[in-house]
Tab-separated table of C-alpha atoms in Angstrom:
chain	number	residue	atom	x	y	z
A	1	MET	CA	18.995	-37.196	-23.591
A	2	SER	CA	22.562	-36.129	-21.690
A	3	THR	CA	22.245	-36.286	-18.031
A	4	GLU	CA	26.110	-35.000	-18.005
A	5	THR	CA	26.451	-31.883	-15.459
A	6	GLN	CA	29.994	-31.778	-14.741
A	7	GLU	CA	31.744	-29.704	-17.110
A	8	LYS	CA	35.841	-29.773	-17.851
A	9	PRO	CA	37.494	-26.659	-16.019
A	10	ILE	CA	38.010	-23.671	-18.167
A	11	ILE	CA	40.838	-24.532	-20.614
A	12	SER	CA	42.876	-22.586	-22.684
A	13	VAL	CA	41.970	-20.779	-26.092
A	14	ASN	CA	44.669	-23.210	-27.983
A	15	ASP	CA	42.624	-26.325	-27.011
A	16	VAL	CA	39.124	-25.322	-27.878
A	17	ASP	CA	37.474	-25.798	-31.514
A	18	GLU	CA	35.576	-22.390	-31.626
A	19	GLU	CA	34.307	-23.335	-34.766
A	20	LEU	CA	32.957	-26.655	-34.215
A	21	ALA	CA	31.742	-25.520	-30.919
A	22	GLU	CA	29.737	-22.601	-32.857
A	23	LYS	CA	28.406	-25.447	-35.219
A	24	TYR	CA	26.842	-27.325	-32.473
A	25	LYS	CA	25.267	-24.392	-31.402
A	26	SER	CA	23.581	-23.177	-34.264
A	27	GLU	CA	22.701	-26.879	-34.660
A	28	ALA	CA	21.096	-27.202	-31.118
A	29	ASN	CA	19.514	-23.658	-31.324
A	30	GLU	CA	17.348	-25.348	-34.470
A	31	TYR	CA	16.337	-28.272	-32.783
A	32	PHE	CA	15.413	-26.015	-29.918
A	33	LYS	CA	12.935	-24.257	-32.080
A	34	LYS	CA	11.377	-27.685	-33.371
A	35	GLN	CA	10.742	-28.090	-29.463
A	36	ASP	CA	13.522	-31.045	-29.657
A	37	PHE	CA	14.607	-30.282	-26.863
A	38	ASP	CA	16.498	-33.769	-25.608
A	39	THR	CA	18.541	-33.076	-29.140
A	40	ALA	CA	19.299	-29.804	-28.263
A	41	ILE	CA	20.548	-30.627	-25.196
A	42	ASP	CA	22.966	-33.221	-26.443
A	43	LEU	CA	24.079	-30.555	-29.074
A	44	TYR	CA	24.700	-27.905	-26.587
A	45	THR	CA	26.412	-30.425	-24.589
A	46	LYS	CA	29.059	-31.090	-27.739
A	47	ALA	CA	29.553	-27.543	-27.903
A	48	ILE	CA	30.345	-27.256	-24.486
A	49	ALA	CA	32.756	-30.145	-24.737
A	50	ALA	CA	34.503	-28.211	-27.939
A	51	ASN	CA	34.204	-25.116	-26.014
A	52	PRO	CA	33.481	-24.865	-22.335
A	53	ASN	CA	34.362	-21.479	-22.052
A	54	VAL	CA	31.148	-19.674	-23.468
A	55	CYS	CA	28.967	-18.622	-21.230
A	56	ILE	CA	25.740	-18.527	-24.032
A	57	TYR	CA	26.512	-22.594	-24.387
A	58	TYR	CA	25.275	-23.061	-20.612
A	59	ALA	CA	22.449	-20.419	-20.973
A	60	ASN	CA	20.956	-21.798	-23.897
A	61	ARG	CA	21.203	-25.505	-22.391
A	62	SER	CA	19.746	-24.406	-19.042
A	63	PHE	CA	16.787	-22.822	-21.065
A	64	ALA	CA	16.264	-26.243	-22.693
A	65	TYR	CA	16.224	-28.250	-19.696
A	66	LEU	CA	13.756	-25.967	-17.837
A	67	LYS	CA	11.483	-26.789	-20.801
A	68	ILE	CA	12.017	-30.531	-19.931
A	69	GLU	CA	11.496	-29.788	-16.217
A	70	CYS	CA	14.805	-30.636	-14.840
A	71	PHE	CA	15.483	-27.587	-12.720
A	72	GLY	CA	18.132	-28.798	-10.945
A	73	TYR	CA	20.541	-28.987	-14.035
A	74	ALA	CA	19.130	-25.928	-15.321
A	75	LEU	CA	19.838	-24.233	-11.961
A	76	HIS	CA	23.688	-25.648	-12.518
A	77	ASP	CA	24.414	-24.326	-16.063
A	78	ALA	CA	22.753	-20.938	-15.266
A	79	SER	CA	25.031	-21.000	-12.386
A	80	ARG	CA	27.823	-21.958	-14.394
A	81	SER	CA	27.132	-19.428	-17.409
A	82	VAL	CA	27.163	-16.217	-14.709
A	83	GLU	CA	30.384	-17.471	-13.270
A	84	LEU	CA	31.999	-17.324	-16.729
A	85	ASP	CA	30.549	-13.846	-17.392
A	86	LYS	CA	29.543	-12.089	-14.628
A	87	SER	CA	27.451	-9.391	-16.338
A	88	TYR	CA	25.638	-12.160	-18.318
A	89	VAL	CA	21.914	-10.916	-18.533
A	90	LYS	CA	20.614	-13.981	-19.842
A	91	GLY	CA	22.527	-16.209	-17.217
A	92	PHE	CA	20.620	-14.236	-14.184
A	93	TYR	CA	17.404	-14.801	-15.852
A	94	ARG	CA	17.480	-18.491	-16.770
A	95	ARG	CA	18.806	-19.029	-13.095
A	96	ALA	CA	16.073	-17.063	-11.749
A	97	ALA	CA	13.319	-19.173	-13.578
A	98	ALA	CA	15.393	-22.506	-12.223
A	99	ASN	CA	15.127	-21.010	-8.768
A	100	MET	CA	11.375	-20.303	-9.412
A	101	ALA	CA	10.622	-23.590	-10.655
A	102	LEU	CA	12.069	-25.076	-7.044
A	103	GLY	CA	10.331	-22.610	-5.234
A	104	LYS	CA	13.318	-20.568	-4.244
A	105	TRP	CA	12.082	-17.182	-4.506
A	106	LYS	CA	14.632	-15.324	-2.461
A	107	GLU	CA	17.380	-16.409	-4.577
A	108	ALA	CA	15.193	-16.076	-7.650
A	109	LEU	CA	14.950	-12.279	-6.182
A	110	LYS	CA	18.251	-11.302	-6.027
A	111	ASP	CA	19.042	-12.611	-9.948
A	112	TYR	CA	15.803	-10.224	-10.957
A	113	GLU	CA	17.507	-7.205	-8.629
A	114	PHE	CA	20.955	-7.964	-10.509
A	115	VAL	CA	19.246	-7.684	-13.929
A	116	THR	CA	16.998	-4.521	-12.942
A	117	LYS	CA	20.049	-2.646	-12.027
A	118	MET	CA	22.177	-4.079	-15.313
A	119	ARG	CA	18.884	-2.843	-17.733
A	120	PRO	CA	17.210	-0.076	-15.517
A	121	ASN	CA	14.752	0.822	-18.891
A	122	ASP	CA	14.083	-3.170	-19.206
A	123	LYS	CA	10.375	-3.375	-18.215
A	124	ASP	CA	9.854	-6.989	-18.175
A	125	ALA	CA	12.699	-7.051	-15.664
A	126	LYS	CA	11.304	-4.803	-13.465
A	127	LEU	CA	8.168	-6.636	-13.753
A	128	LYS	CA	9.733	-9.460	-12.946
A	129	TYR	CA	11.488	-8.516	-9.963
A	130	ASN	CA	7.996	-6.575	-8.583
A	131	GLU	CA	6.165	-9.878	-8.948
A	132	CYS	CA	8.805	-11.808	-7.015
A	133	ASN	CA	9.013	-9.701	-4.641
A	134	LYS	CA	5.645	-9.667	-3.840
A	135	ILE	CA	5.349	-13.187	-3.654
A	136	VAL	CA	8.478	-13.513	-1.132
A	137	LYS	CA	6.911	-10.426	1.134
A	138	LYS	CA	3.406	-12.580	0.960
A	139	ILE	CA	5.087	-15.850	1.899
A	140	ALA	CA	6.981	-13.882	5.092
A	141	PHE	CA	3.814	-12.659	6.065
A	142	GLU	CA	2.386	-15.707	5.930
A	143	LYS	CA	4.913	-17.156	7.896
A	144	ALA	CA	5.012	-14.012	10.390
A	145	ILE	CA	1.130	-14.506	11.358
A	146	SER	CA	1.156	-18.207	11.288
A	147	THR	CA	1.531	-20.522	14.260
A	148	GLU	CA	0.238	-24.290	14.839
A	149	ASP	CA	-2.454	-23.067	17.333
A	150	ASN	CA	-4.060	-20.255	15.069
A	151	ARG	CA	-3.456	-21.994	11.484
A	152	LYS	CA	-7.076	-21.056	9.728
A	153	ASN	CA	-8.898	-24.569	8.916
A	154	ILE	CA	-10.592	-23.187	5.742
A	155	ALA	CA	-13.068	-26.322	5.693
A	156	ASP	CA	-14.336	-25.356	8.824
A	157	SER	CA	-14.816	-21.882	7.669
A	158	ILE	CA	-17.289	-22.794	4.803
A	159	ASN	CA	-21.004	-22.250	5.099
A	160	LEU	CA	-22.898	-24.360	2.476
A	161	ASP	CA	-26.302	-22.778	3.679
A	162	ALA	CA	-25.223	-19.914	2.952
A	163	MET	CA	-25.159	-20.549	-0.542
A	164	THR	CA	-28.169	-20.124	-2.820
A	165	ILE	CA	-28.602	-21.908	-5.961
A	166	GLU	CA	-30.156	-19.659	-8.341
A	167	HIS	CA	-32.783	-20.132	-10.351
A	168	GLU	CA	-31.274	-19.593	-13.463
A	169	TYR	CA	-28.766	-22.619	-12.813
A	170	GLU	CA	-29.373	-25.645	-15.041
A	171	GLY	CA	-26.163	-27.877	-14.484
A	172	PRO	CA	-25.677	-31.122	-12.330
A	173	LYS	CA	-27.195	-31.076	-8.986
A	174	LEU	CA	-25.901	-33.699	-5.898
A	175	GLU	CA	-28.840	-35.747	-4.815
A	176	ASN	CA	-29.418	-35.124	-0.933
A	177	GLY	CA	-25.929	-34.074	-0.812
A	178	LYS	CA	-24.629	-37.271	-2.484
A	179	VAL	CA	-22.738	-38.372	-5.556
A	180	THR	CA	-24.424	-40.410	-8.251
A	181	LEU	CA	-23.706	-41.805	-11.565
A	182	LYS	CA	-26.258	-39.370	-13.225
A	183	PHE	CA	-24.872	-36.533	-11.699
A	184	MET	CA	-21.380	-37.608	-12.833
A	185	LYS	CA	-22.550	-38.135	-16.412
A	186	GLU	CA	-24.127	-34.402	-16.189
A	187	LEU	CA	-21.151	-33.409	-14.852
A	188	MET	CA	-18.851	-34.715	-17.739
A	189	GLU	CA	-21.034	-33.300	-20.428
A	190	LEU	CA	-21.640	-29.634	-18.487
A	191	TYR	CA	-17.814	-29.399	-18.936
A	192	LYS	CA	-17.520	-30.533	-22.301
A	193	ASN	CA	-19.673	-27.701	-23.025
A	194	GLN	CA	-17.162	-25.637	-21.271
A	195	GLY	CA	-19.855	-25.219	-18.039
A	196	LYS	CA	-19.356	-24.427	-14.641
A	197	LEU	CA	-20.444	-26.411	-11.621
A	198	HIS	CA	-22.259	-24.696	-9.072
A	199	ARG	CA	-20.043	-23.468	-6.350
A	200	LYS	CA	-22.341	-24.998	-3.742
A	201	PHE	CA	-21.686	-28.433	-5.134
A	202	ALA	CA	-17.916	-27.631	-6.006
A	203	TYR	CA	-17.558	-26.650	-1.924
A	204	LYS	CA	-19.418	-29.674	-0.940
A	205	ILE	CA	-17.382	-32.233	-3.363
A	206	LEU	CA	-14.168	-30.677	-1.688
A	207	LEU	CA	-15.618	-30.700	1.973
A	208	ASP	CA	-16.489	-34.525	1.849
A	209	ILE	CA	-13.178	-35.817	-0.020
A	210	LYS	CA	-10.970	-34.029	2.399
A	211	THR	CA	-13.134	-35.739	5.357
A	212	TYR	CA	-12.811	-38.908	3.292
A	213	PHE	CA	-8.981	-38.552	2.691
A	214	MET	CA	-8.250	-37.557	6.298
A	215	ALA	CA	-9.280	-41.173	7.269
A	216	GLN	CA	-7.110	-42.729	4.722
A	217	PRO	CA	-3.383	-43.972	5.452
A	218	SER	CA	-0.325	-42.813	3.696
A	219	LEU	CA	0.091	-45.908	1.989
A	220	VAL	CA	-3.529	-47.598	0.713
A	221	ASP	CA	-3.710	-51.210	-0.188
A	222	VAL	CA	-5.503	-52.462	-2.649
A	223	SER	CA	-6.767	-55.737	-3.434
A	224	ILE	CA	-7.957	-56.927	-6.965
A	225	ALA	CA	-9.676	-60.322	-7.762
A	226	ASP	CA	-8.125	-62.794	-10.075
A	227	ASP	CA	-10.539	-62.069	-12.738
A	228	ASN	CA	-10.684	-58.206	-12.337
A	229	LYS	CA	-9.223	-55.583	-14.320
A	230	PHE	CA	-7.484	-53.042	-13.129
A	231	THR	CA	-6.394	-49.365	-14.736
A	232	VAL	CA	-3.296	-47.050	-13.659
A	233	CYS	CA	-3.270	-43.500	-15.389
A	234	GLY	CA	-0.119	-41.379	-15.050
A	235	ASP	CA	-0.307	-37.375	-14.907
A	236	ILE	CA	-3.536	-35.902	-16.515
A	237	HIS	CA	-2.152	-32.245	-15.965
A	238	GLY	CA	-5.606	-30.427	-16.660
A	239	GLN	CA	-6.195	-32.168	-20.242
A	240	PHE	CA	-9.588	-32.915	-19.645
A	241	PHE	CA	-10.614	-33.930	-23.158
A	242	ASP	CA	-7.544	-36.162	-23.018
A	243	LEU	CA	-8.969	-37.911	-19.855
A	244	MET	CA	-12.179	-38.045	-21.221
A	245	ASN	CA	-10.515	-40.245	-24.235
A	246	VAL	CA	-9.571	-42.459	-21.821
A	247	PHE	CA	-12.704	-43.439	-20.179
A	248	GLU	CA	-14.114	-43.360	-24.212
A	249	LEU	CA	-11.149	-45.993	-24.489
A	250	ASN	CA	-11.421	-47.990	-21.223
A	251	GLY	CA	-14.629	-47.609	-19.964
A	252	LEU	CA	-16.338	-44.999	-17.081
A	253	PRO	CA	-14.969	-45.830	-13.569
A	254	SER	CA	-17.451	-48.534	-11.822
A	255	GLU	CA	-17.025	-51.289	-9.416
A	256	THR	CA	-16.484	-53.394	-12.375
A	257	ASN	CA	-13.891	-51.238	-13.908
A	258	PRO	CA	-11.468	-49.412	-11.003
A	259	TYR	CA	-8.845	-47.229	-11.648
A	260	LEU	CA	-6.190	-45.441	-9.959
A	261	PHE	CA	-4.877	-42.034	-11.134
A	262	ASN	CA	-1.315	-41.782	-9.877
A	263	GLY	CA	-0.892	-37.541	-9.226
A	264	ASP	CA	-0.347	-34.217	-11.281
A	265	PHE	CA	-4.118	-34.058	-12.113
A	266	VAL	CA	-3.833	-30.443	-12.330
A	267	ASP	CA	-1.469	-27.438	-13.475
A	268	ARG	CA	-0.163	-26.686	-17.119
A	269	GLY	CA	-3.477	-27.852	-19.049
A	270	SER	CA	-6.097	-24.938	-18.562
A	271	PHE	CA	-8.974	-27.473	-17.842
A	272	SER	CA	-7.728	-28.487	-14.354
A	273	VAL	CA	-10.731	-27.547	-12.521
A	274	GLU	CA	-12.522	-29.849	-14.698
A	275	CYS	CA	-10.109	-32.645	-14.288
A	276	ILE	CA	-9.946	-32.379	-10.522
A	277	PHE	CA	-13.744	-32.436	-9.787
A	278	THR	CA	-14.392	-35.228	-12.379
A	279	LEU	CA	-11.709	-37.486	-10.524
A	280	PHE	CA	-13.295	-36.482	-6.441
A	281	GLY	CA	-16.488	-37.060	-8.253
A	282	PHE	CA	-15.592	-40.503	-9.181
A	283	LYS	CA	-13.874	-41.272	-5.953
A	284	LEU	CA	-16.633	-40.230	-3.785
A	285	LEU	CA	-19.067	-42.133	-5.880
A	286	PHE	CA	-16.821	-45.380	-5.982
A	287	PRO	CA	-14.552	-45.115	-2.853
A	288	ASN	CA	-13.439	-48.390	-2.851
A	289	HIS	CA	-12.899	-48.658	-6.593
A	290	PHE	CA	-11.061	-45.383	-7.587
A	291	TYR	CA	-8.014	-44.533	-6.003
A	292	MET	CA	-5.839	-41.124	-6.354
A	293	SER	CA	-1.877	-40.775	-5.549
A	294	ARG	CA	-0.658	-37.278	-4.592
A	295	GLY	CA	1.641	-36.196	-7.133
A	296	ASN	CA	4.296	-33.073	-6.699
A	297	HIS	CA	1.980	-30.880	-8.455
A	298	GLU	CA	-0.518	-31.325	-5.873
A	299	SER	CA	1.182	-28.539	-3.610
A	300	ALA	CA	0.828	-24.806	-3.087
A	301	THR	CA	4.127	-23.732	-4.507
A	302	MET	CA	3.382	-25.850	-8.044
A	303	ASN	CA	-0.222	-24.613	-7.994
A	304	GLN	CA	1.018	-21.092	-8.145
A	305	MET	CA	3.183	-21.287	-10.041
A	306	TYR	CA	1.718	-23.362	-12.754
A	307	GLY	CA	-1.601	-22.167	-13.059
A	308	PHE	CA	-4.246	-24.469	-11.275
A	309	ASP	CA	-4.156	-21.463	-8.137
A	310	GLY	CA	-5.145	-19.026	-10.983
A	311	GLU	CA	-7.302	-21.087	-12.668
A	312	VAL	CA	-9.822	-21.679	-9.245
A	313	LYS	CA	-9.464	-17.854	-8.684
A	314	SER	CA	-10.608	-17.131	-11.993
A	315	LYS	CA	-13.574	-20.254	-12.051
A	316	TYR	CA	-14.087	-19.601	-8.291
A	317	THR	CA	-12.708	-18.034	-5.749
A	318	ALA	CA	-9.273	-18.006	-3.365
A	319	GLN	CA	-11.159	-19.333	-0.464
A	320	MET	CA	-11.790	-22.510	-2.841
A	321	ALA	CA	-7.724	-22.351	-4.003
A	322	ASP	CA	-6.995	-22.637	-0.221
A	323	LEU	CA	-9.262	-25.248	0.541
A	324	PHE	CA	-7.562	-27.235	-2.416
A	325	THR	CA	-4.469	-26.984	-0.693
A	326	GLU	CA	-6.106	-28.659	2.876
A	327	VAL	CA	-7.327	-31.449	0.455
A	328	TYR	CA	-4.309	-31.820	-1.208
A	329	ASN	CA	-2.283	-32.562	1.970
A	330	TRP	CA	-4.357	-35.503	2.691
A	331	LEU	CA	-4.037	-37.093	-0.713
A	332	PRO	CA	-2.364	-40.524	0.057
A	333	LEU	CA	1.437	-40.821	-1.004
A	334	ALA	CA	1.492	-44.596	-2.341
A	335	HIS	CA	-0.754	-47.571	-3.119
A	336	CYS	CA	0.260	-51.314	-3.144
A	337	LEU	CA	-1.624	-53.780	-5.420
A	338	ASN	CA	-2.409	-57.007	-4.074
A	339	LYS	CA	0.800	-56.580	-1.853
A	340	ARG	CA	3.161	-57.093	-5.244
A	341	VAL	CA	2.754	-53.792	-6.841
A	342	LEU	CA	4.002	-50.379	-5.452
A	343	VAL	CA	2.474	-47.395	-6.994
A	344	MET	CA	3.978	-43.766	-6.782
A	345	HIS	CA	3.992	-40.611	-8.639
A	346	GLY	CA	7.986	-39.814	-8.201
A	347	GLY	CA	10.138	-42.906	-7.312
A	348	LEU	CA	12.250	-44.613	-4.787
A	349	PHE	CA	14.468	-43.630	-1.920
A	350	SER	CA	17.877	-42.179	-0.819
A	351	ARG	CA	18.210	-44.835	1.444
A	352	ASP	CA	18.212	-48.709	1.375
A	353	ASP	CA	16.046	-49.681	4.241
A	354	VAL	CA	13.019	-48.010	3.432
A	355	THR	CA	9.976	-50.227	3.868
A	356	LEU	CA	6.205	-50.267	3.214
A	357	ASP	CA	5.451	-49.544	7.295
A	358	GLU	CA	7.584	-46.503	6.895
A	359	ILE	CA	5.536	-45.464	4.076
A	360	ARG	CA	2.423	-46.138	6.243
A	361	LYS	CA	3.598	-43.874	9.157
A	362	ILE	CA	4.380	-40.823	7.263
A	363	ASP	CA	2.785	-37.539	8.009
A	364	ARG	CA	1.611	-36.203	4.974
A	365	ASN	CA	-0.808	-33.684	6.633
A	366	ARG	CA	1.555	-30.830	4.965
A	367	GLN	CA	3.293	-29.447	1.901
A	368	PRO	CA	5.774	-31.795	0.827
A	369	PRO	CA	9.306	-31.474	2.369
A	370	GLU	CA	12.957	-30.742	0.473
A	371	ASP	CA	13.845	-34.092	1.124
A	372	GLY	CA	13.087	-37.559	3.136
A	373	PRO	CA	10.794	-40.398	1.624
A	374	MET	CA	7.702	-37.907	1.366
A	375	CYS	CA	9.712	-35.691	-0.939
A	376	GLU	CA	11.367	-38.782	-2.784
A	377	LEU	CA	7.608	-40.436	-3.371
A	378	LEU	CA	6.795	-37.499	-5.176
A	379	TRP	CA	9.783	-36.332	-7.108
A	380	SER	CA	12.715	-39.077	-7.594
A	381	ASP	CA	13.253	-40.303	-11.213
A	382	PRO	CA	14.814	-43.679	-12.119
A	383	GLN	CA	18.078	-43.639	-14.355
A	384	PRO	CA	19.467	-46.334	-16.058
A	385	GLN	CA	22.955	-46.725	-14.412
A	386	ASP	CA	23.380	-48.230	-11.141
A	387	GLY	CA	23.455	-46.127	-7.601
A	388	ARG	CA	22.181	-43.027	-7.089
A	389	ALA	CA	22.614	-39.354	-8.089
A	390	PRO	CA	21.466	-36.006	-7.458
A	391	SER	CA	18.155	-35.151	-8.932
A	392	LYS	CA	18.030	-33.658	-12.344
A	393	ARG	CA	15.050	-31.812	-11.120
A	394	GLY	CA	17.039	-30.381	-7.959
A	395	VAL	CA	14.152	-32.085	-5.691
A	396	GLY	CA	14.774	-35.724	-4.381
A	397	CYS	CA	16.820	-38.501	-6.268
A	398	GLN	CA	17.769	-40.249	-9.037
A	399	PHE	CA	18.001	-44.338	-8.650
A	400	GLY	CA	19.389	-47.144	-10.658
A	401	PRO	CA	18.466	-50.616	-11.448
A	402	ASP	CA	20.351	-52.076	-8.316
A	403	VAL	CA	18.067	-49.473	-5.982
A	404	THR	CA	15.240	-50.942	-7.357
A	405	LYS	CA	16.024	-54.244	-6.876
A	406	THR	CA	17.010	-53.790	-3.274
A	407	PHE	CA	13.632	-52.044	-2.537
A	408	LEU	CA	11.709	-54.926	-4.415
A	409	ASP	CA	13.638	-57.403	-2.277
A	410	LEU	CA	13.247	-55.899	1.231
A	411	ASN	CA	9.458	-55.439	0.786
A	412	LYS	CA	8.752	-58.625	-1.187
A	413	LEU	CA	7.209	-56.808	-4.480
A	414	ASP	CA	7.210	-57.552	-8.082
A	415	TYR	CA	8.021	-54.303	-9.374
A	416	VAL	CA	7.015	-50.452	-9.295
A	417	ILE	CA	4.923	-48.092	-11.405
A	418	ARG	CA	5.493	-44.543	-11.166
A	419	SER	CA	4.664	-41.508	-13.427
A	420	HIS	CA	6.281	-37.760	-13.632
A	421	GLU	CA	8.258	-38.095	-16.519
A	422	VAL	CA	6.915	-37.390	-20.312
A	423	LYS	CA	7.545	-40.529	-22.394
A	424	ASN	CA	7.293	-40.583	-26.199
A	425	ASP	CA	5.156	-43.852	-26.348
A	426	GLY	CA	3.422	-42.357	-22.971
A	427	TYR	CA	5.019	-45.479	-21.121
A	428	GLU	CA	8.461	-46.759	-20.189
A	429	VAL	CA	9.808	-49.957	-18.772
A	430	ALA	CA	13.313	-49.636	-17.256
A	431	HIS	CA	15.406	-51.302	-14.598
A	432	ASP	CA	14.996	-55.106	-16.036
A	433	GLY	CA	11.228	-54.725	-16.311
A	434	LYS	CA	11.043	-53.383	-12.364
A	435	CYS	CA	10.665	-49.913	-12.293
A	436	ILE	CA	7.436	-48.757	-15.177
A	437	THR	CA	6.569	-45.260	-16.023
A	438	VAL	CA	3.207	-44.379	-17.563
A	439	PHE	CA	2.257	-40.646	-18.265
A	440	SER	CA	-1.416	-40.111	-19.646
A	441	ALA	CA	-1.088	-36.483	-20.874
A	442	PRO	CA	-0.750	-36.688	-24.742
A	443	ASN	CA	1.215	-34.214	-26.802
A	444	TYR	CA	1.787	-32.369	-23.199
A	445	CYS	CA	1.092	-28.487	-23.069
A	446	ASP	CA	-0.056	-29.048	-26.735
A	447	THR	CA	3.815	-28.968	-27.706
A	448	MET	CA	5.885	-32.222	-26.518
A	449	GLY	CA	3.854	-34.513	-29.450
A	450	ASN	CA	4.368	-37.735	-27.198
A	451	LYS	CA	1.469	-40.256	-26.699
A	452	GLY	CA	-0.458	-40.701	-23.539
A	453	ALA	CA	-0.847	-44.145	-22.213
A	454	PHE	CA	-2.516	-46.174	-19.261
A	455	ILE	CA	-1.743	-49.692	-17.792
A	456	THR	CA	-4.287	-52.213	-17.536
A	457	LEU	CA	-3.431	-55.378	-15.178
A	458	LYS	CA	-5.364	-58.693	-13.918
A	459	GLY	CA	-5.110	-59.736	-9.980
A	460	GLN	CA	-4.232	-63.458	-11.109
A	461	ASP	CA	-0.847	-62.351	-12.518
A	462	MET	CA	-0.375	-58.776	-12.482
A	463	ILE	CA	1.231	-58.560	-15.465
A	464	PRO	CA	1.009	-54.875	-17.214
A	465	LYS	CA	-0.490	-54.255	-20.622
A	466	TYR	CA	-0.129	-50.701	-22.345
A	467	THR	CA	-2.934	-49.001	-24.054
A	468	THR	CA	-1.480	-45.723	-25.795
A	469	TYR	CA	-3.407	-42.862	-27.651
A	470	GLU	CA	-2.978	-39.642	-29.335
A	471	ALA	CA	-4.247	-36.371	-27.870
A	472	VAL	CA	-7.838	-35.141	-29.307
A	473	PRO	CA	-9.193	-31.773	-29.897
A	474	HIS	CA	-9.825	-29.084	-27.053
A	475	PRO	CA	-11.433	-25.639	-26.781
A	476	ASN	CA	-8.877	-22.533	-27.843
A	477	VAL	CA	-7.528	-21.946	-24.366
A	478	LYS	CA	-3.986	-22.653	-24.549
A	479	PRO	CA	-2.038	-24.382	-21.663
A	480	MET	CA	-0.817	-22.530	-18.813
A	481	ALA	CA	-3.290	-19.569	-19.383
A	482	TYR	CA	-3.515	-19.215	-16.034
A	483	ALA	CA	0.044	-19.610	-15.066
A	484	ASN	CA	2.027	-17.042	-13.017
A	485	SER	CA	3.170	-14.508	-15.147
A	486	LEU	CA	6.634	-15.117	-13.788
A	487	LEU	CA	6.801	-17.920	-15.930
A	488	SER	CA	6.535	-16.411	-18.999
A	489	LEU	CA	10.404	-16.655	-19.208
A	490	MET	CA	10.260	-20.087	-19.560
A	491	CYS	CA	7.766	-20.686	-21.920
């Protein structure tokens, strides 16, 4: 995939090849229709190289970047398109979408406002403007009433005793308030049949898991015995039936079959509630043999945009959605396996002097900041060339093999495992084998055609082994079914 974002200055018509540029654009459009976004981006880039003066080439490439979640690049291209033509409405649409994806609601609102003025009869533009305006006002209101002293703690307001279990409820029940293996097996069967866990048990799991995570450090040290197998899974993204397939292939979690799930459990896939309660249940059942790292999608902004917030409100309550936000704030940010391998969702840092001790001391009980080590653990990505670059996502940074080597040498580690990016084979080994990506959601969003993968290793040598798998069928509920309506322009 092309990562070029610095374009040539506008040049005279005598030096452009308009015919060649149009040819590349037409080819790119065909690959875009086939959802081969990387190839489309390369071809749009060639069109821009042949004729850098055409706003539509940048807007189209911006749309392709949106599809692969390179929001920083998408924002750059959309801005370039409106620089070339200040009346090009589609460019403003694209820029609004990129700003929304980055949680920059005010900037998005300005662009929607421009579009509604340019197209006063466009009902879709008016709808998006109104929706975005609601979000901006809601954020402003919450900020106005919120202080350190009066911020509500949702967990303290939950009254489990007041929740009645109806006689007709036939689903799994906690035993003396505790998760058991029997409960977990019944829960997974319930979810496979599209049933719903009773709200009293769902709230109890959330309250217990919050209490547990609050006692954990930001960096969790994990010991793996020489002959023991340990499994690392990447993004699940609400694909419950693919999660069940992982357990079919690799066995259920247990004290002899430990797992680490490396963030982005929810959003996009429309069975996120089922995924997160399954994972939280196993965490409570096997607290010392089942681990979970926070991903960039375990945050309020991502959940409001990409479906989890809407799904929880649909299946339970708005109060529960707020409680999930509290719980996610306490998820550990990274895990260190046998003092040799660091596992985090995103990647490494914009500084060379970050140590494991610094990660341990991060105050993580908050929404992800826009920069610094916590942000980078959740958002950063590797790049093939040495050095660092601004993130293609617009958050975090991109880091090269030299950055990885310096970090590993400083902290006496062998390699890092991270997730966060779709890979065709479900995994990718980069940086001379020192930076491994694992992604466990096959055919991501029912469109990408990628395999999923998980990593297994043994304590004695910590050598990673890869298992890949295809997507399995799921009930006819489309991805993003609960996503914010504003995202319709990105889908």
